[in-house]
PDB file of C-alpha atoms in Angstrom:
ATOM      1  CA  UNK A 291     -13.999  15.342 -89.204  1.00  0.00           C
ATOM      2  CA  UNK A 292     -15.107  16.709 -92.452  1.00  0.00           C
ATOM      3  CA  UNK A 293     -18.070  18.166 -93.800  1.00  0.00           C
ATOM      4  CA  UNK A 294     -17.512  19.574 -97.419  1.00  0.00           C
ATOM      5  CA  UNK A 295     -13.670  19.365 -97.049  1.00  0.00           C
ATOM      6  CA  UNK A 296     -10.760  17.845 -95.211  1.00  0.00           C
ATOM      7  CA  UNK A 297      -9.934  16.711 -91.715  1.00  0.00           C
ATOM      8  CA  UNK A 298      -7.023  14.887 -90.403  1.00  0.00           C
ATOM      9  CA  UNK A 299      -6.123  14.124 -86.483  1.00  0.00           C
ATOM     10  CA  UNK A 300      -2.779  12.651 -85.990  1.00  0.00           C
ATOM     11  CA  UNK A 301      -1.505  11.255 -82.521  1.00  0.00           C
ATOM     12  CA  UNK A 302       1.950   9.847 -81.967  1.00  0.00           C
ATOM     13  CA  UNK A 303       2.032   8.119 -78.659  1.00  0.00           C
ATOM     14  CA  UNK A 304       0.305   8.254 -75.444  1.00  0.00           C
ATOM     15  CA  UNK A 305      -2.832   6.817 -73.261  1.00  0.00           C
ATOM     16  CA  UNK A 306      -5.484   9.221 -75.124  1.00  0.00           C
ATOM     17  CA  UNK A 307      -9.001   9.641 -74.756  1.00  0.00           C
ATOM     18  CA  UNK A 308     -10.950  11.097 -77.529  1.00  0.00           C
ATOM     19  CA  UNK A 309     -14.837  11.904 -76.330  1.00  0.00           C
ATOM     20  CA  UNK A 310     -17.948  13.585 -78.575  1.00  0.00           C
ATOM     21  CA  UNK A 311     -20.860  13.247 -79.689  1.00  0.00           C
ATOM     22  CA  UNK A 312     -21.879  13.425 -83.691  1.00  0.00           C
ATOM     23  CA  UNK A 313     -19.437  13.228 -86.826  1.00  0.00           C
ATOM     24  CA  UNK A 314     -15.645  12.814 -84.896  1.00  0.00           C
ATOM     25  CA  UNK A 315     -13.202  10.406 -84.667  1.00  0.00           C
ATOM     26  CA  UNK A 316     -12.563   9.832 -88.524  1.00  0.00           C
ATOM     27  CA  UNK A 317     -15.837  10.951 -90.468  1.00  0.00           C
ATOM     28  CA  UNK A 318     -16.476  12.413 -94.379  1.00  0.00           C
ATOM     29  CA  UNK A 319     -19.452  13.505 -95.645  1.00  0.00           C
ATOM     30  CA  UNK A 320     -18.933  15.608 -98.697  1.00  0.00           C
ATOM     31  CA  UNK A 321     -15.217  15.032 -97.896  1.00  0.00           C
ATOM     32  CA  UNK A 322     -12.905  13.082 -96.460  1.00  0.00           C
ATOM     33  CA  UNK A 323     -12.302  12.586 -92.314  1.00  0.00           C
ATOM     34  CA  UNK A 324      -9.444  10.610 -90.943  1.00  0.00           C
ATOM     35  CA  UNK A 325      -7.977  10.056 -87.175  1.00  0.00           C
ATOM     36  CA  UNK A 326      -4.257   8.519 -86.414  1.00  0.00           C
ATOM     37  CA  UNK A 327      -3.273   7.286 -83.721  1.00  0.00           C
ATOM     38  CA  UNK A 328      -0.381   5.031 -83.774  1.00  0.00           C
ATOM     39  CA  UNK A 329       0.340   4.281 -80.046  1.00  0.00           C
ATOM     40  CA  UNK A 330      -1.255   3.548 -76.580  1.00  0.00           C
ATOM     41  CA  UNK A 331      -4.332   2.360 -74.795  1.00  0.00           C
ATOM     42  CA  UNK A 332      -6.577   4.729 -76.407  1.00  0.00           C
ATOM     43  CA  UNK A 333     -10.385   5.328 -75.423  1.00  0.00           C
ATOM     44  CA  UNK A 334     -12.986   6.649 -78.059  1.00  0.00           C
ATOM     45  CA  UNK A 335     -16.415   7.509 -76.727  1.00  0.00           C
ATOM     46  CA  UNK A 336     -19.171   9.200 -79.232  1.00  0.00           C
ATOM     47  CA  UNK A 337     -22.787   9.295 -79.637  1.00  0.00           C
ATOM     48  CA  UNK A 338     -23.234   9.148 -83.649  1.00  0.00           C
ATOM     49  CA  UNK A 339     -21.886   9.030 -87.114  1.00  0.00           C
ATOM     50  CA  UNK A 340     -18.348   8.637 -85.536  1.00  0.00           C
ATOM     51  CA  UNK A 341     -14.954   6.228 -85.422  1.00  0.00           C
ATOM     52  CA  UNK A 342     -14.582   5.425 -89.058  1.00  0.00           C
ATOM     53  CA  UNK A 343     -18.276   7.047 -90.944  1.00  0.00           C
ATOM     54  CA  UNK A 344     -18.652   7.865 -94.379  1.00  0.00           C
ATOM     55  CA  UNK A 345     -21.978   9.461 -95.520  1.00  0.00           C
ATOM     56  CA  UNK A 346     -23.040  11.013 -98.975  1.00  0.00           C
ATOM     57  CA  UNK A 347     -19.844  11.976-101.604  1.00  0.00           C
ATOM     58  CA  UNK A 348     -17.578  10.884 -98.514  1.00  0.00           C
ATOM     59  CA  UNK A 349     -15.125   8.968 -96.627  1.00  0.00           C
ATOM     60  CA  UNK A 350     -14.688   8.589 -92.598  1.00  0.00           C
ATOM     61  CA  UNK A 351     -11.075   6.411 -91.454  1.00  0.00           C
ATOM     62  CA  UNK A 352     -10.185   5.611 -87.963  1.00  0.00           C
ATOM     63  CA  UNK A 353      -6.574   4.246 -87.406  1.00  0.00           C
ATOM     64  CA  UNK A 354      -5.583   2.825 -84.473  1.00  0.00           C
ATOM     65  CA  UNK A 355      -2.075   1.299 -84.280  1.00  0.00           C
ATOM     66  CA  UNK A 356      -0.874  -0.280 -81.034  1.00  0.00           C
ATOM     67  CA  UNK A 357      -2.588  -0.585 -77.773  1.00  0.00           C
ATOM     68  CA  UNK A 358      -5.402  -2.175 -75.912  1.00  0.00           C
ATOM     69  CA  UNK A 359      -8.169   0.093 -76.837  1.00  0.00           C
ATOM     70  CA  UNK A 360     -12.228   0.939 -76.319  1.00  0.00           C
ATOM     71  CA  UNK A 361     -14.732   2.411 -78.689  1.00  0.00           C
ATOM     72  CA  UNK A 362     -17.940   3.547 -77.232  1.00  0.00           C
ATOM     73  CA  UNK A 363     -20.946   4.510 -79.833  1.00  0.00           C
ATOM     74  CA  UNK A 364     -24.606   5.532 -78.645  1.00  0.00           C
ATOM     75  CA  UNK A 365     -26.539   6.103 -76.190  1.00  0.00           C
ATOM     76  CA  UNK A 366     -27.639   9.414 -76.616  1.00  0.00           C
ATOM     77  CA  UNK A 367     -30.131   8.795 -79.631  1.00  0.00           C
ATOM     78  CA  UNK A 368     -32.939   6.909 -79.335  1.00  0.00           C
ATOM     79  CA  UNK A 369     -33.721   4.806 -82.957  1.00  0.00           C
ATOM     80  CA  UNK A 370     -37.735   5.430 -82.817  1.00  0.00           C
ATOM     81  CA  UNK A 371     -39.638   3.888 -83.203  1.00  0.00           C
ATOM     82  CA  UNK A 372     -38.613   1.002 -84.012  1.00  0.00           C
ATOM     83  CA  UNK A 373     -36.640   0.802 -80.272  1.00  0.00           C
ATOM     84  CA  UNK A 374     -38.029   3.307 -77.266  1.00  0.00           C
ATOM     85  CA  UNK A 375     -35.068   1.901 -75.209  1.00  0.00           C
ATOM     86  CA  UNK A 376     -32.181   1.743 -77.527  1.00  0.00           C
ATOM     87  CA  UNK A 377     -29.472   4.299 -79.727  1.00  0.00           C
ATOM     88  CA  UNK A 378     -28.508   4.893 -82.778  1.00  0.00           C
ATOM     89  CA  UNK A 379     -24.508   4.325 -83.125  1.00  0.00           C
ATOM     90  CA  UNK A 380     -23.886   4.484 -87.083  1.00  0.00           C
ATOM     91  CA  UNK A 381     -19.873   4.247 -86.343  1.00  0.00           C
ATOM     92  CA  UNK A 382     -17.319   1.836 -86.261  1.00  0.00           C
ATOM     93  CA  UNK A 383     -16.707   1.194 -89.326  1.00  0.00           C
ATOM     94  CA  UNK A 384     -20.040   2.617 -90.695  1.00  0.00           C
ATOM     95  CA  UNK A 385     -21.284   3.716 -94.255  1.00  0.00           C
ATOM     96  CA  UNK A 386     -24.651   5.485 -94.730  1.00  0.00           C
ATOM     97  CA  UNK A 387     -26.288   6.261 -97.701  1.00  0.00           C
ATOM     98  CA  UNK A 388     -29.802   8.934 -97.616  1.00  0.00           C
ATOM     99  CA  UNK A 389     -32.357   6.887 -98.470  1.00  0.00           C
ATOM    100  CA  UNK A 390     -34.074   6.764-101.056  1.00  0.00           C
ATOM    101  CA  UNK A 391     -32.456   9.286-103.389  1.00  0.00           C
ATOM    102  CA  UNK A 392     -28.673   9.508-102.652  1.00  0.00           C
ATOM    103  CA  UNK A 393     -25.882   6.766-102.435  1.00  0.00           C
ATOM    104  CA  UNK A 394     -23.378   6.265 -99.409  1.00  0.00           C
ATOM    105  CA  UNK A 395     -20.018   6.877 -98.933  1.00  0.00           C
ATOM    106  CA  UNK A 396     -17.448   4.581 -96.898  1.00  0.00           C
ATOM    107  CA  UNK A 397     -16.574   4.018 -93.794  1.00  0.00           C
ATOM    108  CA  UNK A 398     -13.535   2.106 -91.973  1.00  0.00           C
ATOM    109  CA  UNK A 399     -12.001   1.297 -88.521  1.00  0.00           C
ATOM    110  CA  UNK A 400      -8.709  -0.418 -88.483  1.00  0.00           C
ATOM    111  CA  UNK A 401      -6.722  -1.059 -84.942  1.00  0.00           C
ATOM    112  CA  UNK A 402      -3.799  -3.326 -85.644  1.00  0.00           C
ATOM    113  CA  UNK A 403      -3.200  -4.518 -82.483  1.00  0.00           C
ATOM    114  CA  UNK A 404      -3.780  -5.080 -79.046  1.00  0.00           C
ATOM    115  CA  UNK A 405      -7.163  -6.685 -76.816  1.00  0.00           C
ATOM    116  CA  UNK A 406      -9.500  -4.754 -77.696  1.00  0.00           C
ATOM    117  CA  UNK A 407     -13.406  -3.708 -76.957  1.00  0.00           C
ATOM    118  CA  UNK A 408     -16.096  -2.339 -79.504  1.00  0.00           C
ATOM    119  CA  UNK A 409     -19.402  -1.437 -78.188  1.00  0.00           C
ATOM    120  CA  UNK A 410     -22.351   0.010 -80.069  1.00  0.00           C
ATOM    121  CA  UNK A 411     -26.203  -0.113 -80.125  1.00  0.00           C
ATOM    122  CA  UNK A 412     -27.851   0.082 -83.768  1.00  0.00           C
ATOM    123  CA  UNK A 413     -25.430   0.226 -87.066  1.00  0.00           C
ATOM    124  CA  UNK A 414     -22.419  -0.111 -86.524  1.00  0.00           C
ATOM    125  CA  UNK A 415     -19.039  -2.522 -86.351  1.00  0.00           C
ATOM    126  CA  UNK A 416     -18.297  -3.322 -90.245  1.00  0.00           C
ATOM    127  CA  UNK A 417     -22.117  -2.384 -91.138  1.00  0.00           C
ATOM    128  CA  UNK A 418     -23.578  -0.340 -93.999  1.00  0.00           C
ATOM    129  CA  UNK A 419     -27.141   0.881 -95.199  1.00  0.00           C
ATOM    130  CA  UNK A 420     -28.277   2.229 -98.851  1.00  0.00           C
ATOM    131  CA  UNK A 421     -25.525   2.037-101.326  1.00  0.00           C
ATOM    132  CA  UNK A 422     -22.713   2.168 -98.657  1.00  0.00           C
ATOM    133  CA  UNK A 423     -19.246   0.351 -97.721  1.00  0.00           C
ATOM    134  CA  UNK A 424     -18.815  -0.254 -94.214  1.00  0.00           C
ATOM    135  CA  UNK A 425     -15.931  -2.272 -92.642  1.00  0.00           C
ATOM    136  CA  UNK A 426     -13.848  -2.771 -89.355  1.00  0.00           C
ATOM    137  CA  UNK A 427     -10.864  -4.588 -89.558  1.00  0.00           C
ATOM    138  CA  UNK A 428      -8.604  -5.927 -86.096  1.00  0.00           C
ATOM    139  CA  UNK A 429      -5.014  -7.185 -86.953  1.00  0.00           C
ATOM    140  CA  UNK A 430      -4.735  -9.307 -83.939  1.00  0.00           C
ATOM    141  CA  UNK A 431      -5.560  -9.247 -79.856  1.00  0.00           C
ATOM    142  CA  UNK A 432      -8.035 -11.006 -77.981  1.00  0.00           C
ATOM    143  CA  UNK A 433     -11.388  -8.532 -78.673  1.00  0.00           C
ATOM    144  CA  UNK A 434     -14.714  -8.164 -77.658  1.00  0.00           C
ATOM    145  CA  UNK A 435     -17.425  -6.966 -80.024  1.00  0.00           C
ATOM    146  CA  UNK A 436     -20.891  -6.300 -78.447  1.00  0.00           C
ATOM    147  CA  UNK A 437     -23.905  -4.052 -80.708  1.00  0.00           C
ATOM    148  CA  UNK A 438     -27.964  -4.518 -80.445  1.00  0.00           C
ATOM    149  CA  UNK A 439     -28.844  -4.182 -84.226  1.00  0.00           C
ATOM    150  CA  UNK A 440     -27.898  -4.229 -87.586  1.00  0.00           C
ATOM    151  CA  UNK A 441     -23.865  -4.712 -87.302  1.00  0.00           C
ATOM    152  CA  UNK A 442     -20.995  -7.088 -87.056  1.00  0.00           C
ATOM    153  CA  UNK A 443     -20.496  -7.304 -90.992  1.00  0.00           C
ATOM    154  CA  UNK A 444     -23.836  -6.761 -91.992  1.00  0.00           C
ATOM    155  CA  UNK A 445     -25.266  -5.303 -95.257  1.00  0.00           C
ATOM    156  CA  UNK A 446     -28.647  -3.312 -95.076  1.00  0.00           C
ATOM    157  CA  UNK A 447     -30.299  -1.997 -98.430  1.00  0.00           C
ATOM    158  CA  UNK A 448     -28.211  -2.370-101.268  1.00  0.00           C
ATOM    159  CA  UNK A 449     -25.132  -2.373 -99.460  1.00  0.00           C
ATOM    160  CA  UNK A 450     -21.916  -4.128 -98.655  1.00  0.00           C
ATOM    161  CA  UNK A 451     -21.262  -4.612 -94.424  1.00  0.00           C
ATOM    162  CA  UNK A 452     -17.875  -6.577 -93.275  1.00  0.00           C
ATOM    163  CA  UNK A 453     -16.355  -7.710 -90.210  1.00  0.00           C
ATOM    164  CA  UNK A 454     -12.387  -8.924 -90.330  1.00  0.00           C
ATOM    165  CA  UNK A 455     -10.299 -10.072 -87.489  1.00  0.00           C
ATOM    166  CA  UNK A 456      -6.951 -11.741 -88.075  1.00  0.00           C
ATOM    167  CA  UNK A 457      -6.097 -13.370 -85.025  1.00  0.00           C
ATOM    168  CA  UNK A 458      -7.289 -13.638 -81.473  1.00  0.00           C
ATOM    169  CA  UNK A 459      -9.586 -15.701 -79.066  1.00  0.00           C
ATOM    170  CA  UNK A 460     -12.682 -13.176 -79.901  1.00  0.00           C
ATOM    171  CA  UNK A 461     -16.166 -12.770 -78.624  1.00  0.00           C
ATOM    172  CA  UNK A 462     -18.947 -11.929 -80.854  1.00  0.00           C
ATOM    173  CA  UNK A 463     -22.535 -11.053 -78.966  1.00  0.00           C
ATOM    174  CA  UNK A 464     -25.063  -8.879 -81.362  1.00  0.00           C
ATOM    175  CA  UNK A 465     -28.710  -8.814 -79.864  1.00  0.00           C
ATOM    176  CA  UNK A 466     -30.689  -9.043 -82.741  1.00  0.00           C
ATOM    177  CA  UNK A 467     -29.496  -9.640 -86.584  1.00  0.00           C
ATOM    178  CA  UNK A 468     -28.647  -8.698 -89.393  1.00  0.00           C
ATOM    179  CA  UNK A 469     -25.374  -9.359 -87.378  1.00  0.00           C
ATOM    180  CA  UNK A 470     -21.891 -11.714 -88.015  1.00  0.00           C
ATOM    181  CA  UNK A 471     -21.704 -11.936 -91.663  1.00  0.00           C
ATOM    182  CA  UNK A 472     -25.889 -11.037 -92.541  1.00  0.00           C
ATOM    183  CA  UNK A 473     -27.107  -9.549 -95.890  1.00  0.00           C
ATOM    184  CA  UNK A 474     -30.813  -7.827 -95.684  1.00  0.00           C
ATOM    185  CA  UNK A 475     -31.985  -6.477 -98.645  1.00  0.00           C
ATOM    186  CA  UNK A 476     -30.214  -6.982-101.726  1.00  0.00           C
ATOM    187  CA  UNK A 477     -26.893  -6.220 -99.664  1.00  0.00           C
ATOM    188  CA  UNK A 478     -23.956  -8.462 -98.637  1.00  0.00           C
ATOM    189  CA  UNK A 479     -22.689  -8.951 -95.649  1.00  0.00           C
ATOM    190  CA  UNK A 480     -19.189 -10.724 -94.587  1.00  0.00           C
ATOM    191  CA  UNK A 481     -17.907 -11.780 -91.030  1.00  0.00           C
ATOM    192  CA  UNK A 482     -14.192 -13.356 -91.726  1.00  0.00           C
ATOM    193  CA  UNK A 483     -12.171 -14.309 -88.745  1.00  0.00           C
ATOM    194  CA  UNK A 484      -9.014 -16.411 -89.151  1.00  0.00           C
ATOM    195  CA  UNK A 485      -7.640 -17.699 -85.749  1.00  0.00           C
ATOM    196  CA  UNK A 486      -8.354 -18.425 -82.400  1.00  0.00           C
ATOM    197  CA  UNK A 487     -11.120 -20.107 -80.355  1.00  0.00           C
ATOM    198  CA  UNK A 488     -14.108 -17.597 -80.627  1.00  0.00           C
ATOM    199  CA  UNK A 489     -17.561 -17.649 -79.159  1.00  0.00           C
ATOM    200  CA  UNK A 490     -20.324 -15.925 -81.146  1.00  0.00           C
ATOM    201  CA  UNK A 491     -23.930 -15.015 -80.083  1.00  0.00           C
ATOM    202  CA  UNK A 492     -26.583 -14.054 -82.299  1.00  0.00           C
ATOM    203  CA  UNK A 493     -30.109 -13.801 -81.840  1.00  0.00           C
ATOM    204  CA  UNK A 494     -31.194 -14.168 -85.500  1.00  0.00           C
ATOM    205  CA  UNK A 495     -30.397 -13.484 -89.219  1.00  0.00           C
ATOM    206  CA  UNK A 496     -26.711 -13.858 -88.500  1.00  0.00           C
ATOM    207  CA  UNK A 497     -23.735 -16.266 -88.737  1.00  0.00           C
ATOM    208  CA  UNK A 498     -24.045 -16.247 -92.510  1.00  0.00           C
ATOM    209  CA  UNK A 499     -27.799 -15.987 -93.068  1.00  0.00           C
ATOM    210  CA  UNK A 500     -29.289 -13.962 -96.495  1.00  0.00           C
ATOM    211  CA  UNK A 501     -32.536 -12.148 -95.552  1.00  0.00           C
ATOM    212  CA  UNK A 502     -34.824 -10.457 -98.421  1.00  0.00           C
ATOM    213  CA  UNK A 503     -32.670 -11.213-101.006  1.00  0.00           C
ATOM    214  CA  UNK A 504     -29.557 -10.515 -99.505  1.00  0.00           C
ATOM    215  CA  UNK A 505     -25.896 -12.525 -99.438  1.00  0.00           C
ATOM    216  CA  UNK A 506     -24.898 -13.445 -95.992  1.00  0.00           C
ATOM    217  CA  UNK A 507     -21.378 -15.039 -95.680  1.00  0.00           C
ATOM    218  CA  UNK A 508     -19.974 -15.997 -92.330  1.00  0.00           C
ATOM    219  CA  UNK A 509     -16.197 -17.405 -92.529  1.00  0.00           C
ATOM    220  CA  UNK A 510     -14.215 -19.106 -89.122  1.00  0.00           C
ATOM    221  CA  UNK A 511     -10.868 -20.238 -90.486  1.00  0.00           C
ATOM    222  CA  UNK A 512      -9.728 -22.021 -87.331  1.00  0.00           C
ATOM    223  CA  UNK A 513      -9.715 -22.584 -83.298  1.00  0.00           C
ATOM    224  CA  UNK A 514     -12.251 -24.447 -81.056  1.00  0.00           C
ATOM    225  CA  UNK A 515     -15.296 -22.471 -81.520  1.00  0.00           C
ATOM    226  CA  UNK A 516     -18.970 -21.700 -79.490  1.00  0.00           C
ATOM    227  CA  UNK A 517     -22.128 -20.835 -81.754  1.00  0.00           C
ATOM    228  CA  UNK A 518     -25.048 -19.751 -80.680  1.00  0.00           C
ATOM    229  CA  UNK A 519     -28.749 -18.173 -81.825  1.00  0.00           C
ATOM    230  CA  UNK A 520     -31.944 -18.058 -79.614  1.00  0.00           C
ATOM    231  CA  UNK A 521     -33.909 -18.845 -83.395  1.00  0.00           C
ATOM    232  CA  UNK A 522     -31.259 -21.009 -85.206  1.00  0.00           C
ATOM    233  CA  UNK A 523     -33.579 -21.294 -88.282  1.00  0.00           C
ATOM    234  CA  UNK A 524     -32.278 -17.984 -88.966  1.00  0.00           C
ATOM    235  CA  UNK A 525     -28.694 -18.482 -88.242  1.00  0.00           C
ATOM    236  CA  UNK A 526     -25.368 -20.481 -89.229  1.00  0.00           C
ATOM    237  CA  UNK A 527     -26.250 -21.047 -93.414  1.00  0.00           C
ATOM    238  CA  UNK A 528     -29.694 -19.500 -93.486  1.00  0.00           C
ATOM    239  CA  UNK A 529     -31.551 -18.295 -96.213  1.00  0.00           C
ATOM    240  CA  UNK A 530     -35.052 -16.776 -96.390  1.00  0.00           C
ATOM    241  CA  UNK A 531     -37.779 -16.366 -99.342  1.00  0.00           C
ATOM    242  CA  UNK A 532     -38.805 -12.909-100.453  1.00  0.00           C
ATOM    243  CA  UNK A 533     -40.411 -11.372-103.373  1.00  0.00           C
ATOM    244  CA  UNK A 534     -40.781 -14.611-105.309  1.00  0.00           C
ATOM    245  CA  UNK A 535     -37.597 -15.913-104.872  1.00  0.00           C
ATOM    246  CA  UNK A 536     -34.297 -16.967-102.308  1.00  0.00           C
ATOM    247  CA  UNK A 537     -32.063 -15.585-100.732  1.00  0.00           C
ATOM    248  CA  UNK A 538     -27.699 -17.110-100.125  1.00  0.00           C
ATOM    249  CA  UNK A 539     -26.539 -17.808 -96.755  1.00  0.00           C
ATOM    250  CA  UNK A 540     -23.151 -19.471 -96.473  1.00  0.00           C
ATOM    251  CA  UNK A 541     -21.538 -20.411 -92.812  1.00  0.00           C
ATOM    252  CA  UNK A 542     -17.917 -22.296 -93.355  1.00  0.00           C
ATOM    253  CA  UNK A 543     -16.364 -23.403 -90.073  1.00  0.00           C
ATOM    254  CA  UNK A 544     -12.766 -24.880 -91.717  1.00  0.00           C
ATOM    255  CA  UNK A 545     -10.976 -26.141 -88.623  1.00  0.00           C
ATOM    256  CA  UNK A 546     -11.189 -27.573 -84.718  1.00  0.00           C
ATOM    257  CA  UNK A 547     -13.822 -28.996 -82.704  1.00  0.00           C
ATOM    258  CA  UNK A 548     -16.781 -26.455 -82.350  1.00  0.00           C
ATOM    259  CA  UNK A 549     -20.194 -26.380 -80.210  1.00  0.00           C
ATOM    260  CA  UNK A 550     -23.667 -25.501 -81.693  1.00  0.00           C
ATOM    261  CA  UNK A 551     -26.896 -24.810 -79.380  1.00  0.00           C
ATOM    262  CA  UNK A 552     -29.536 -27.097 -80.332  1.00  0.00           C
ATOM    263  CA  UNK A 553     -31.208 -27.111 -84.034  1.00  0.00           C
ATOM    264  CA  UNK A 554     -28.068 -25.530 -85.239  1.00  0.00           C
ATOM    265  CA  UNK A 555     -25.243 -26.282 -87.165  1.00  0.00           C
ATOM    266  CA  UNK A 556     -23.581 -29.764 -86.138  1.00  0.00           C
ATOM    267  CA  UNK A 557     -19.096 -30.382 -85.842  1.00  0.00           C
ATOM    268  CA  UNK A 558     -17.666 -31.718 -88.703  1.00  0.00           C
ATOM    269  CA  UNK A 559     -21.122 -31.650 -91.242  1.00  0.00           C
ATOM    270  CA  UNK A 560     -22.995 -30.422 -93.687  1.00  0.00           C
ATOM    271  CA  UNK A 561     -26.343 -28.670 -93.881  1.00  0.00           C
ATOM    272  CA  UNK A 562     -29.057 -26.513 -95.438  1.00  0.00           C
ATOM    273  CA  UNK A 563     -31.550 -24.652 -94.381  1.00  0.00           C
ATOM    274  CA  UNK A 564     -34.230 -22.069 -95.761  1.00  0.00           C
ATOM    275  CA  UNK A 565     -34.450 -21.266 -99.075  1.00  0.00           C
ATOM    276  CA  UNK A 566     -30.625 -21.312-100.725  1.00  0.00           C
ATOM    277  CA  UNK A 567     -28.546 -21.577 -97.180  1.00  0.00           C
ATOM    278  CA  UNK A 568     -26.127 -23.939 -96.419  1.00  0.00           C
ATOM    279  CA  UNK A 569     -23.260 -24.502 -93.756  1.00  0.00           C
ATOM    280  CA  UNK A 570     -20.095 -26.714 -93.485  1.00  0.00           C
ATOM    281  CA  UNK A 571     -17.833 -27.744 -90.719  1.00  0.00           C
ATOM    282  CA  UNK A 572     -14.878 -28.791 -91.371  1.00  0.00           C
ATOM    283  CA  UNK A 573     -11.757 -30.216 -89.846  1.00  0.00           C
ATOM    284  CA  UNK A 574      -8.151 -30.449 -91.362  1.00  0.00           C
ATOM    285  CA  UNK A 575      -5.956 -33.583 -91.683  1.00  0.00           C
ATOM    286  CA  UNK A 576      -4.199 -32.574 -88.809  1.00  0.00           C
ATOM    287  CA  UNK A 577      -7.087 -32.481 -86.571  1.00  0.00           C
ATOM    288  CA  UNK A 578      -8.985 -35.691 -87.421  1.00  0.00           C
TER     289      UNK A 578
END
C-alpha cells in the first residue's frame, strides 16, 4: 500500500490469505502500491479502496499468478444514500478520481490463471469514476464475477472502466448497471471476453449500452452464450439521449449459438436500439 510513496508485497508460493479493510492489497494514492503473488489458492478479503486501486497522482496493482483464487470487497461501508443496504467496494481493479476538482489515478487486477471468484458491492471489477483507469484482467479459468453497482468494465464520469477475460466458461451477474462493458457520463466502458460459453446477467445499462453520453462496448468473441437483463431496452447495443444529443452502445457476439431473454438481442442478427446503439450476432463459417 502506498500513500505518498512506495509499497511492494511479494509472495512466492503458498495457500495465502491476505484480509483488511481500507487501501491494501495493491493500492497508490500519491504513489505507487503493488502486491505479488505468483503461486497458490490465494484468498483476498477487504472492505475499501483495495486489490488493484489507484486514487489521486497514483497507481494500485494486484498480481496474482497461479491458483484458484477469491477476492472479497465491501461490506463494511454503506454507499448512502443512494443504498441503506449496500457497500462501497472501490477495488478490483478500481480507479478513483476526487470529484470535481482532481483527476484519478489507475488501478489494475491481473490473476493469470486458475477458476476464479470476484465479489464486490458498488465500484469495482474493471470500473473507474472521474478521470480514472480502472481494469481487471483474467488470463484463463472458469470465473465467477458477481458486484451490485457500477462495475464489470464500466466507465463513470469522464472515465475509462474495462473488463478482460481470455478464456474460460465465465459467469457475469451485476445487479444494477453501468455493468459488462457500460459507459455513463462521457466515460467508456469495455467488457472483452474471448472464449468459452458464458452466461451474463445484467439488470440494466449493461452489455454494451452508452448512458448520458457515454461509450459502452460489450465484446463475446466465441462459445455458446446466455444473455440476460430484467429492462433489455437498456441492455445488449443500447444507447440513451442526454443533453441534446446520443449516446454509442455497441454489443458484438462473433461466434456460436447464444440465448437472449425476451425483447433482447436475437442469434445470428442485427439490431438497434435507443438513440445510436446497435448489436450483432454473428456466427463463423465453421458454425453455420
Amino acid at each position: 500500500s502506498s500513500l505518498c510513496g512506495v509499497g511492494f508485497l511479494f509472495d512466492m508460493a503458498g495457500a495465502d490469505s491476505y484480509s483488511g479493510i481500507g487501501s491494501v492489497q495493491g493500492a497508490g494514492t500519491f504513489g505507487v502500491g503493488v502486491l505479488a503473488d505468483f503461486c497458490g489458492n490465494d484468498s483476498y478479503d477487504a472492505a475499501i479502496y483495495s486489490q488493484g486501486f489507484g486514487s489521486v497522482y497514483g497507481a494500485g496493482c494486484l498480481l496474482d499468478g497461479l491458483g484458484n483464487d477469491a477476492y472479497t470487497a465491501g461490506r463494511v461501508y454503506l454507499h448512502k444514500p443512494l443504498y441503506s443496504d449496500r457497500y462501497r467496494s472501490m477495488s478490483q481493479g478500481f480507479g478513483f478520481g476526487w470529484r470535481p476538482g482532481t483527476s484519478g489515478g489507475m488501478g489494475i487486477l491481473f490473476d493469470r490463471s486458475g477458476n476464479d471468484y470476484y465479489t464486490a458491492d458498488i465500484y469495482g471489477q474493471g470500473a473507474s469514476y472521474w478521470f480514472a483507469f480502472g481494469m481487471l484482467a483474467d488470463v484463463s479459468g472458469n470465473d465467477s464475477y458477481t458486484s451490485v453497482h457500477y462495475s464489470q468494465g464500466a466507465g463513470i464520469h469522464l472515465s475509462v472502466g474495462y473488463l478482460y477475460d481470455a478464456a474460460g466458461s465465465d459467469t457475469y451477474v451485476g445487479l444494477h448497471g453501468p455493468a459488462q462493458g457500460g459507459g455513463h457520463d462521457l466515460a467508456i466502458g469495455f467488457l472483452i471476453d474471448e472464449d468459452g460459453d458464458d452466461y451474463y446477467t445484467s439488470d440494466g445499462i449493461g452489455q454494451g449500452q452508452g448512458h448520458a453520453n457515454g461509450l459502452g462496448i460489450f465484446i463475446d468473441k466465441s462459445g455458446n452464450d446466455a444473455y440476460m437483463g430484467r429492462f433489455p431496452k437498456w441492455t445488449q447495443g443500447a444507447g440513451s439521449k442526454a443533453r441534446g444529443y446520443g449516446s454509442i452502445g455497441i454489443f458484438l457476439d462473433t461466434a456460436g449459438k447464444d440465448i437472449y431473454n425476451a425483447d433482447g438481442g436475437e442469434n445470428n442478427s442485427i439490431w438497434t436500439k435507443g438513440f445510436w446503439g446497435a448489436g450483432i450476432d454473428g456466427e463463423r463459417e465453421d458454425e453455420k
